[in-house]
XYZ file of C-alpha atoms in Angstrom:
555
model
C -0.085 0.080 -0.061
C 1.529 3.402 -1.083
C 0.070 6.731 0.474
C -0.218 9.082 -2.720
C 0.093 12.836 -1.387
C -2.290 14.432 -3.676
C -4.736 17.472 -2.608
C -7.609 14.906 -1.688
C -5.823 12.624 0.626
C -4.051 15.730 2.132
C -7.483 17.155 2.915
C -8.721 14.106 4.077
C -5.659 13.547 6.418
C -5.864 17.025 7.827
C -9.993 17.216 8.471
C -9.312 13.800 10.478
C -6.177 15.125 12.395
C -8.143 18.380 12.846
C -11.224 16.602 14.295
C -9.104 14.027 16.508
C -7.413 17.051 18.173
C -10.646 18.967 18.594
C -12.185 15.564 20.167
C -9.049 15.951 22.564
C -9.323 19.440 23.026
C -13.118 19.002 24.547
C -12.216 15.673 26.437
C -9.340 17.444 28.000
C -11.515 20.184 29.306
C -12.986 17.545 31.925
C -12.222 13.797 31.155
C -15.161 12.624 33.657
C -17.923 15.050 31.633
C -20.264 12.737 30.221
C -21.230 15.484 27.362
C -17.399 15.548 26.587
C -16.961 11.793 26.319
C -19.526 10.955 23.812
C -18.144 14.157 21.934
C -14.698 12.486 21.785
C -16.132 9.244 20.726
C -18.199 10.773 17.731
C -15.116 12.744 17.117
C -12.599 9.347 16.816
C -15.199 7.704 14.584
C -15.324 10.490 12.547
C -11.778 10.374 11.748
C -11.421 6.905 11.710
C -13.979 6.948 8.991
C -11.396 9.174 7.113
C -8.390 7.058 7.680
C -10.147 4.141 6.574
C -10.795 6.365 3.172
C -7.052 6.919 2.829
C -6.233 3.197 2.998
C -8.422 2.603 0.494
C -7.403 5.191 -1.736
C -3.936 3.893 -1.403
C -4.471 0.348 -1.860
C -3.202 -1.484 -4.845
C -3.838 -5.054 -4.163
C -7.272 -5.906 -4.563
C -7.266 -7.992 -1.391
C -6.091 -5.006 0.765
C -8.911 -2.961 -1.117
C -11.370 -5.315 -0.539
C -10.181 -4.698 3.719
C -9.947 -1.263 3.043
C -13.594 -0.971 1.686
C -14.999 -3.047 4.530
C -13.067 -0.872 7.276
C -14.528 2.226 5.321
C -18.130 1.001 5.895
C -17.429 -0.189 8.969
C -16.188 3.116 10.374
C -19.035 4.801 8.406
C -21.555 2.905 10.624
C -19.951 3.538 14.149
C -20.543 7.427 13.068
C -24.509 7.585 13.725
C -23.925 5.119 16.367
C -21.759 7.357 18.090
C -24.080 10.281 17.266
C -27.009 8.777 19.039
C -25.260 8.839 22.216
C -23.715 12.031 21.571
C -27.427 13.589 21.473
C -28.968 11.431 24.375
C -25.873 12.614 26.653
C -25.820 16.496 25.684
C -25.508 18.500 27.363
C -25.316 16.412 30.712
C -22.086 16.320 32.815
C -22.534 13.297 34.444
C -25.095 10.253 33.982
C -24.793 6.756 33.927
C -26.139 4.932 31.007
C -29.664 3.051 31.006
C -30.245 -0.629 30.607
C -31.681 0.482 27.100
C -28.640 2.682 26.015
C -26.204 -0.105 27.170
C -27.904 -2.920 25.609
C -30.462 -2.313 23.375
C -29.152 0.303 20.989
C -25.937 -1.305 19.971
C -27.812 -4.548 18.705
C -28.417 -2.889 15.486
C -24.652 -1.479 14.946
C -23.216 -4.756 16.093
C -25.470 -6.567 13.579
C -24.122 -3.862 10.796
C -20.689 -4.131 11.908
C -20.863 -8.348 11.464
C -22.187 -8.121 7.830
C -19.849 -5.275 6.886
C -16.819 -7.234 8.200
C -17.503 -10.523 6.914
C -14.996 -11.949 4.688
C -17.255 -14.009 2.553
C -21.623 -13.506 1.948
C -20.965 -9.604 3.748
C -21.693 -6.314 2.485
C -18.680 -5.823 0.383
C -18.306 -8.814 -2.543
C -15.467 -7.087 -4.319
C -13.331 -3.704 -5.630
C -12.082 -2.650 -8.513
C -9.126 -0.629 -8.983
C -8.844 2.037 -11.740
C -5.888 4.118 -12.752
C -6.771 7.647 -12.247
C -10.171 6.484 -10.656
C -11.785 5.779 -7.475
C -12.024 2.645 -6.305
C -15.235 0.930 -7.402
C -16.949 -1.462 -4.736
C -19.402 -4.173 -5.507
C -22.101 -4.732 -2.689
C -24.607 -7.291 -1.779
C -27.542 -5.782 -2.917
C -29.600 -6.907 -0.183
C -27.121 -6.105 2.680
C -26.420 -2.803 0.866
C -30.353 -1.800 1.175
C -30.142 -2.778 5.089
C -27.102 -0.828 5.447
C -28.642 2.322 4.122
C -31.598 1.751 6.256
C -29.379 1.440 9.350
C -27.887 4.698 8.635
C -30.781 6.715 7.950
C -32.885 5.355 10.672
C -29.954 6.047 13.345
C -29.181 9.638 12.020
C -33.248 10.386 11.765
C -33.328 9.119 15.515
C -30.306 11.512 16.527
C -32.184 14.546 14.570
C -35.668 13.616 16.537
C -33.346 14.036 19.919
C -31.879 17.006 19.196
C -35.026 19.126 17.959
C -36.924 17.582 20.830
C -34.149 19.150 23.158
C -34.518 22.539 21.180
C -38.036 22.692 21.666
C -37.572 22.771 25.579
C -34.521 24.817 25.893
C -33.520 28.386 26.152
C -30.703 30.646 26.074
C -26.993 29.408 25.188
C -28.157 26.079 25.444
C -30.473 26.710 22.691
C -27.970 28.567 20.487
C -25.528 25.321 20.890
C -28.152 23.099 20.069
C -29.035 25.234 17.044
C -25.531 25.392 15.701
C -24.951 22.034 16.503
C -27.769 20.667 14.126
C -26.771 23.021 11.321
C -23.226 21.376 11.282
C -24.527 18.285 11.351
C -27.212 18.177 9.209
C -24.823 19.541 6.649
C -22.844 16.895 7.209
C -25.202 14.084 6.809
C -26.521 15.444 3.937
C -23.089 15.592 2.087
C -22.238 12.369 3.308
C -25.737 10.127 2.577
C -25.451 11.875 -0.780
C -21.738 11.073 -1.952
C -21.163 8.013 0.330
C -24.529 6.168 0.393
C -26.596 7.001 -2.476
C -24.399 7.578 -5.377
C -22.498 4.183 -4.670
C -25.685 2.632 -4.663
C -26.097 3.497 -8.189
C -22.212 2.405 -8.587
C -21.202 6.288 -8.895
C -17.726 6.568 -6.674
C -16.493 9.668 -8.417
C -17.227 11.700 -4.974
C -16.921 8.956 -2.541
C -13.998 10.906 -0.481
C -16.216 14.138 -0.282
C -18.063 13.162 3.109
C -14.735 12.467 4.599
C -14.019 16.429 3.987
C -17.476 17.601 4.789
C -17.183 16.906 8.247
C -15.617 20.093 8.579
C -18.569 21.702 8.315
C -19.968 20.401 11.811
C -16.650 21.554 13.552
C -16.683 24.909 12.162
C -20.611 25.308 13.391
C -19.389 24.055 16.993
C -16.347 26.080 16.584
C -18.083 29.104 15.496
C -20.724 28.847 18.295
C -18.259 28.676 20.917
C -16.359 31.657 19.792
C -19.607 33.865 18.860
C -21.364 33.273 21.754
C -18.604 33.112 24.556
C -19.527 29.272 25.903
C -16.063 29.172 27.169
C -13.240 31.271 27.835
C -11.442 33.493 25.706
C -7.939 32.229 26.701
C -8.932 28.470 26.368
C -10.171 29.086 22.796
C -7.098 31.547 21.822
C -4.879 28.410 23.461
C -6.502 25.698 21.331
C -6.337 27.938 18.336
C -2.793 28.248 18.622
C -2.525 24.467 18.890
C -4.210 23.447 15.964
C -2.929 26.123 13.544
C 0.635 24.914 14.674
C -0.411 20.890 14.496
C -1.901 21.503 11.216
C 1.261 23.273 10.037
C 3.456 20.562 11.595
C 1.180 17.642 10.145
C 1.524 19.501 6.412
C 5.266 19.208 6.739
C 4.883 15.866 6.628
C 3.756 15.639 3.161
C 6.153 18.342 2.014
C 9.239 16.263 3.097
C 11.542 15.180 0.009
C 13.303 12.519 2.047
C 12.433 9.541 3.957
C 14.501 10.997 6.948
C 13.236 14.422 6.572
C 9.674 12.782 6.915
C 10.275 10.594 9.903
C 11.867 13.913 11.635
C 8.373 15.970 10.806
C 6.368 12.605 12.062
C 7.976 12.937 15.255
C 8.210 16.794 15.617
C 4.392 16.227 14.945
C 3.616 13.918 17.467
C 6.073 15.579 20.091
C 3.903 19.234 19.511
C 0.962 16.948 19.730
C 1.294 15.926 23.187
C 2.907 19.328 24.548
C -0.317 21.310 22.983
C -2.732 18.861 24.834
C -0.705 19.213 28.206
C -0.547 23.263 27.447
C -4.236 23.366 26.369
C -5.389 21.519 29.777
C -3.167 23.851 31.785
C -4.841 26.528 30.569
C -8.072 24.762 31.503
C -7.036 24.073 35.240
C -6.200 27.651 35.445
C -9.444 29.198 34.049
C -11.344 26.666 36.273
C -9.299 27.922 39.216
C -10.256 31.498 38.430
C -14.029 30.503 37.669
C -14.316 28.680 41.325
C -12.692 31.776 43.064
C -15.232 33.851 41.076
C -18.099 31.537 42.300
C -16.990 31.870 45.619
C -16.385 35.603 45.764
C -20.363 35.602 44.539
C -21.019 33.385 47.488
C -19.315 35.476 49.592
C -20.924 38.343 48.283
C -24.541 37.004 48.491
C -23.787 35.731 52.117
C -22.671 39.337 53.078
C -25.846 40.472 51.695
C -28.062 38.361 53.847
C -25.799 39.137 57.058
C -26.101 42.697 56.253
C -30.236 41.783 56.168
C -29.913 39.566 59.327
C -28.037 42.680 60.990
C -30.775 44.804 60.076
C -33.185 42.352 61.545
C -31.134 42.280 64.603
C -31.419 45.809 65.178
C -35.068 46.071 64.238
C -35.701 43.015 67.003
C -33.623 44.919 69.590
C -35.314 48.361 69.519
C -38.633 46.829 69.461
C -37.925 44.536 72.762
C -35.920 47.129 73.942
C -38.871 49.344 73.826
C -41.153 47.078 74.830
C -38.742 46.215 77.854
C -38.695 49.846 79.259
C -42.248 50.728 80.249
C -42.536 47.779 83.068
C -38.794 48.175 84.460
C -40.185 51.906 84.796
C -43.024 50.834 86.800
C -40.728 48.453 88.666
C -38.315 50.945 89.637
C -40.722 53.586 90.327
C -42.573 51.452 92.911
C -39.621 50.171 94.412
C -38.747 53.962 95.178
C -41.822 54.688 96.685
C -41.249 51.766 98.788
C -37.499 52.825 99.715
C -38.688 56.607 100.129
C -41.355 55.065 102.908
C -44.198 56.234 100.979
C -46.346 53.441 101.908
C -44.797 53.210 105.644
C -41.512 52.056 107.333
C -40.418 48.866 105.678
C -39.008 46.201 108.134
C -34.922 46.108 107.608
C -35.230 42.326 105.943
C -37.873 44.028 103.471
C -36.113 46.934 102.628
C -32.847 45.068 101.799
C -34.857 43.036 99.370
C -36.300 46.028 97.717
C -33.283 47.919 97.755
C -31.846 44.610 95.657
C -34.851 44.685 93.220
C -34.343 48.355 92.680
C -30.634 47.874 91.817
C -31.491 44.719 89.416
C -34.100 46.969 88.108
C -31.851 50.130 87.675
C -29.151 47.551 86.240
C -31.648 46.295 83.429
C -32.987 49.519 82.704
C -29.175 50.570 81.838
C -28.913 47.473 79.701
C -32.371 48.513 78.048
C -31.243 51.832 76.959
C -27.923 50.478 75.587
C -29.405 47.881 73.479
C -31.260 51.026 72.121
C -28.650 52.539 71.657
C -26.852 49.976 69.637
C -30.084 49.514 67.520
C -30.283 53.646 67.020
C -26.463 53.219 65.994
C -26.447 50.556 63.958
C -29.821 51.746 62.041
C -28.177 55.230 61.755
C -31.259 56.749 63.627
C -28.966 58.170 66.681
C -29.622 61.938 67.009
C -27.602 64.480 69.109
C -28.632 67.647 70.707
C -25.507 69.899 70.736
C -25.180 72.730 72.573
C -23.110 74.586 74.680
C -22.095 72.839 77.943
C -19.201 72.951 80.839
C -17.232 69.886 80.755
C -16.118 70.264 84.242
C -19.521 70.149 85.540
C -20.363 67.320 83.724
C -17.738 65.254 84.661
C -18.062 66.285 88.182
C -21.730 65.386 88.374
C -21.125 62.018 87.359
C -18.888 61.653 89.921
C -20.791 62.870 92.271
C -23.729 60.533 91.101
C -21.469 57.585 91.412
C -19.891 58.292 95.117
C -22.714 56.243 96.587
C -21.847 53.269 94.753
C -17.939 53.564 95.106
C -18.569 54.021 99.253
C -20.612 50.419 98.980
C -17.229 48.923 97.849
C -15.161 50.790 100.239
C -13.749 52.783 97.058
C -12.406 56.292 97.086
C -13.582 57.830 94.454
C -12.168 61.268 93.631
C -12.111 64.044 91.166
C -9.319 66.590 90.515
C -9.458 69.691 88.148
C -6.437 71.808 87.202
C -6.094 74.913 89.560
C -7.536 78.212 88.505
C -9.657 76.276 86.095
C -13.433 76.643 86.619
C -15.067 75.876 83.365
C -13.940 73.742 80.081
C -16.480 75.012 77.055
C -17.541 72.137 74.867
C -20.715 71.475 72.474
C -22.247 68.565 73.356
C -24.866 66.540 73.795
C -25.182 66.792 77.884
C -27.574 63.376 77.798
C -24.878 61.265 76.026
C -21.963 62.273 77.463
C -23.668 62.110 80.429
C -23.939 58.195 79.770
C -20.308 58.125 78.537
C -18.791 59.015 82.128
C -21.307 57.234 84.179
C -20.715 54.288 82.302
C -16.966 54.408 82.609
C -16.675 55.238 86.188
C -19.609 52.590 87.019
C -17.192 50.375 85.119
C -13.889 51.084 87.092
C -16.268 50.632 90.228
C -17.478 47.362 89.150
C -13.609 46.080 88.343
C -11.614 47.571 91.268
C -11.940 45.212 93.896
C -10.121 47.616 96.163
C -7.984 50.752 96.436
C -9.410 54.057 94.623
C -10.749 55.499 91.223
C -9.303 59.094 90.204
C -11.294 60.894 87.487
C -8.870 64.396 86.412
C -8.929 66.538 83.316
C -5.829 67.368 81.390
C -5.125 68.954 77.978
C -4.449 71.967 76.360
C -5.856 74.901 74.361
C -7.696 72.996 71.451
C -8.343 69.640 73.392
C -9.791 68.444 76.880
C -9.024 64.835 77.976
C -10.741 63.302 81.018
C -8.888 60.440 82.306
C -10.519 57.707 84.782
C -7.904 56.109 86.616
C -8.366 53.009 88.531
C -6.309 50.210 90.699
C -8.558 47.411 89.664
C -8.006 44.148 87.765
C -6.594 45.695 84.962
C -7.172 44.659 81.218
C -4.587 42.224 79.136
C -3.093 43.250 75.371
C -5.548 40.580 73.924
C -8.490 42.029 75.741
C -7.935 45.815 74.707
C -8.068 44.971 71.077
C -11.816 44.216 71.153
C -12.622 46.065 74.068
C -14.749 48.740 72.287
C -16.028 46.039 69.941
C -20.064 45.010 70.149
C -20.486 41.896 72.216
C -16.867 42.048 73.140
C -16.760 42.204 77.109
C -13.829 39.890 77.195
C -13.216 36.653 79.024
C -12.272 37.917 82.696
C -14.929 40.649 82.765
C -17.512 37.986 82.659
C -15.893 36.213 85.813
C -16.178 39.631 87.783
C -19.466 40.899 86.537
C -21.797 38.042 84.689
C -24.034 40.253 83.604
C -21.569 42.199 81.338
C -23.228 42.241 77.662
C -20.474 44.016 75.768
C -22.380 46.675 74.553
C -21.462 49.914 77.030
C -18.310 50.353 75.932
C -19.181 50.045 72.105
C -21.891 52.591 72.815
C -19.390 54.786 74.890
C -17.097 54.868 71.551
C -19.861 55.584 69.095
C -21.315 58.726 71.327
C -17.725 60.312 71.846
C -16.890 59.833 67.993
C -20.141 61.196 67.303
C -18.840 64.419 69.432
C -15.200 64.656 67.165
C -13.475 62.820 69.885
C -11.536 59.670 70.840
C -11.346 56.958 73.665
C -8.960 54.862 74.343
C -7.761 52.517 77.484
C -4.018 52.051 78.706
C -3.148 49.414 81.380
C 0.286 47.742 81.969
C -1.515 44.322 81.992
C -3.748 42.234 84.166
C -3.846 43.038 88.128
C -2.223 46.543 87.343
C -4.902 48.738 86.810
C -6.156 50.803 83.608
C -6.480 54.489 82.559
C -9.262 55.324 80.494
C -8.833 58.375 78.098
C -11.711 60.654 76.321
C -10.411 63.392 74.333
C -12.601 66.172 73.173
C -12.295 69.451 71.287
C -13.009 72.918 73.367
C -14.675 75.687 72.012
C -12.859 78.762 72.972
C -13.300 82.623 72.359
C -10.021 84.367 71.402
C -10.427 86.199 74.566
C -10.877 83.109 76.787
C -7.641 81.306 75.580
C -5.279 82.411 78.220
C -8.103 81.938 80.813
C -8.438 78.176 79.672
C -4.831 76.772 79.662
C -4.400 73.722 81.968
C -1.455 71.702 83.055
C -0.665 68.170 81.185
C 0.050 66.584 84.888
C -1.600 66.879 88.264
């Protein structure tokens, strides 16, 4: 057998290589994908049909030509058989074959394969070789008719499947099916005429056209991918580069003048073929990884939106629940206050102590409710501040005086220091909110100071005023300081001393101070070494007051 490098053989070989390469490219995208597997099977069937035609056209011995004809019609029967599976499985990513697909669909094909390859009494009876003409094949008339019915029947089945899917789908999938139908219809129409009907009437002049006509199917599928961006542009660009390179190297095999050059060109072709497939797979993996990251980012974005919605619902719940709790707590506190003031008569000592404890707990709960309401308003952006001229010295002094009773109950020394000569520090503030700030900070120092003292003093300069609350309490670790002013972050050590701590108070303090253009922070040498809370505000001075209100940085 001699391979003649005429234009027809070169075209058939080129299309066979191109079709195999495209099948490998699709298969390498995801080898476990059912559609990819079925398409690869189909591409191999079409390529083997082209190779069988090359074998027949290159045969110069009648016996070899007969086997070439048998191989040609056996591989041709494989195409509609493979097409049925592709049509049934497309576009499934993972699907197992049914009993019908495994055991019934192959039976007609196996029958056709047997009668095609039978050496005696089969489909092919003889082949006539004529110089300058296509091989002429003699058929068993009855078996040839059965063969044609099989080809037409299976291809008709393929189009029934594809058209039924086309009617049920929308969007990109519908576009894919449309182009696949156009390409395969063109290929089938060409092949049926040139490779079935004309040979039926002993016309073999165009028996090779079908092997080249399959290029239409590849072209339309490629067009659908490029036109509608069904795959990544970078992957497509890599595939086109590899295909062009392989076709160029494949052509070099036929252009080579000597056997040595032809062998070298063949080796280079197969080597670059393997490298090209590996390159495409590498690009596909990179694209898939990027796609996965994009999916995760989208999921994270969706989760973030849901979290914001939940956070909003939480704030609304806090607002409603806190508002509903205020009324009964106010009633309890008012009634307990009346009892403690002997409005209903003198209480026995034991009863008075019990009422005092109830009053204290109700007061704590009322403060917690106010904190939750503040959190809700802050997070919803509905917190309102009534800024007006105020005196920082007076504000802090009143808070200290109001907390002295609590300090005395724990036998703590609570004192307030103002630099000499300072009577007033003017600031613009919401007096009620700042009173909450100082009450909260001083109350915390009392709670977390088992023994010793708490000093509150003011320091600063011409443009800022700084209030410092210093205690000899339990101190704060570096780890706790990082989250101290965050919502619901009281710290584990704080919970041991004050189980009712919610981690809300200091969060509200920070937001109130920041709303006044100030800053709040804490310093501590560590656990058991006390702490210093700093609250800094801008002060408002007239030019005439500037020299009057200077005060020392240290006491």
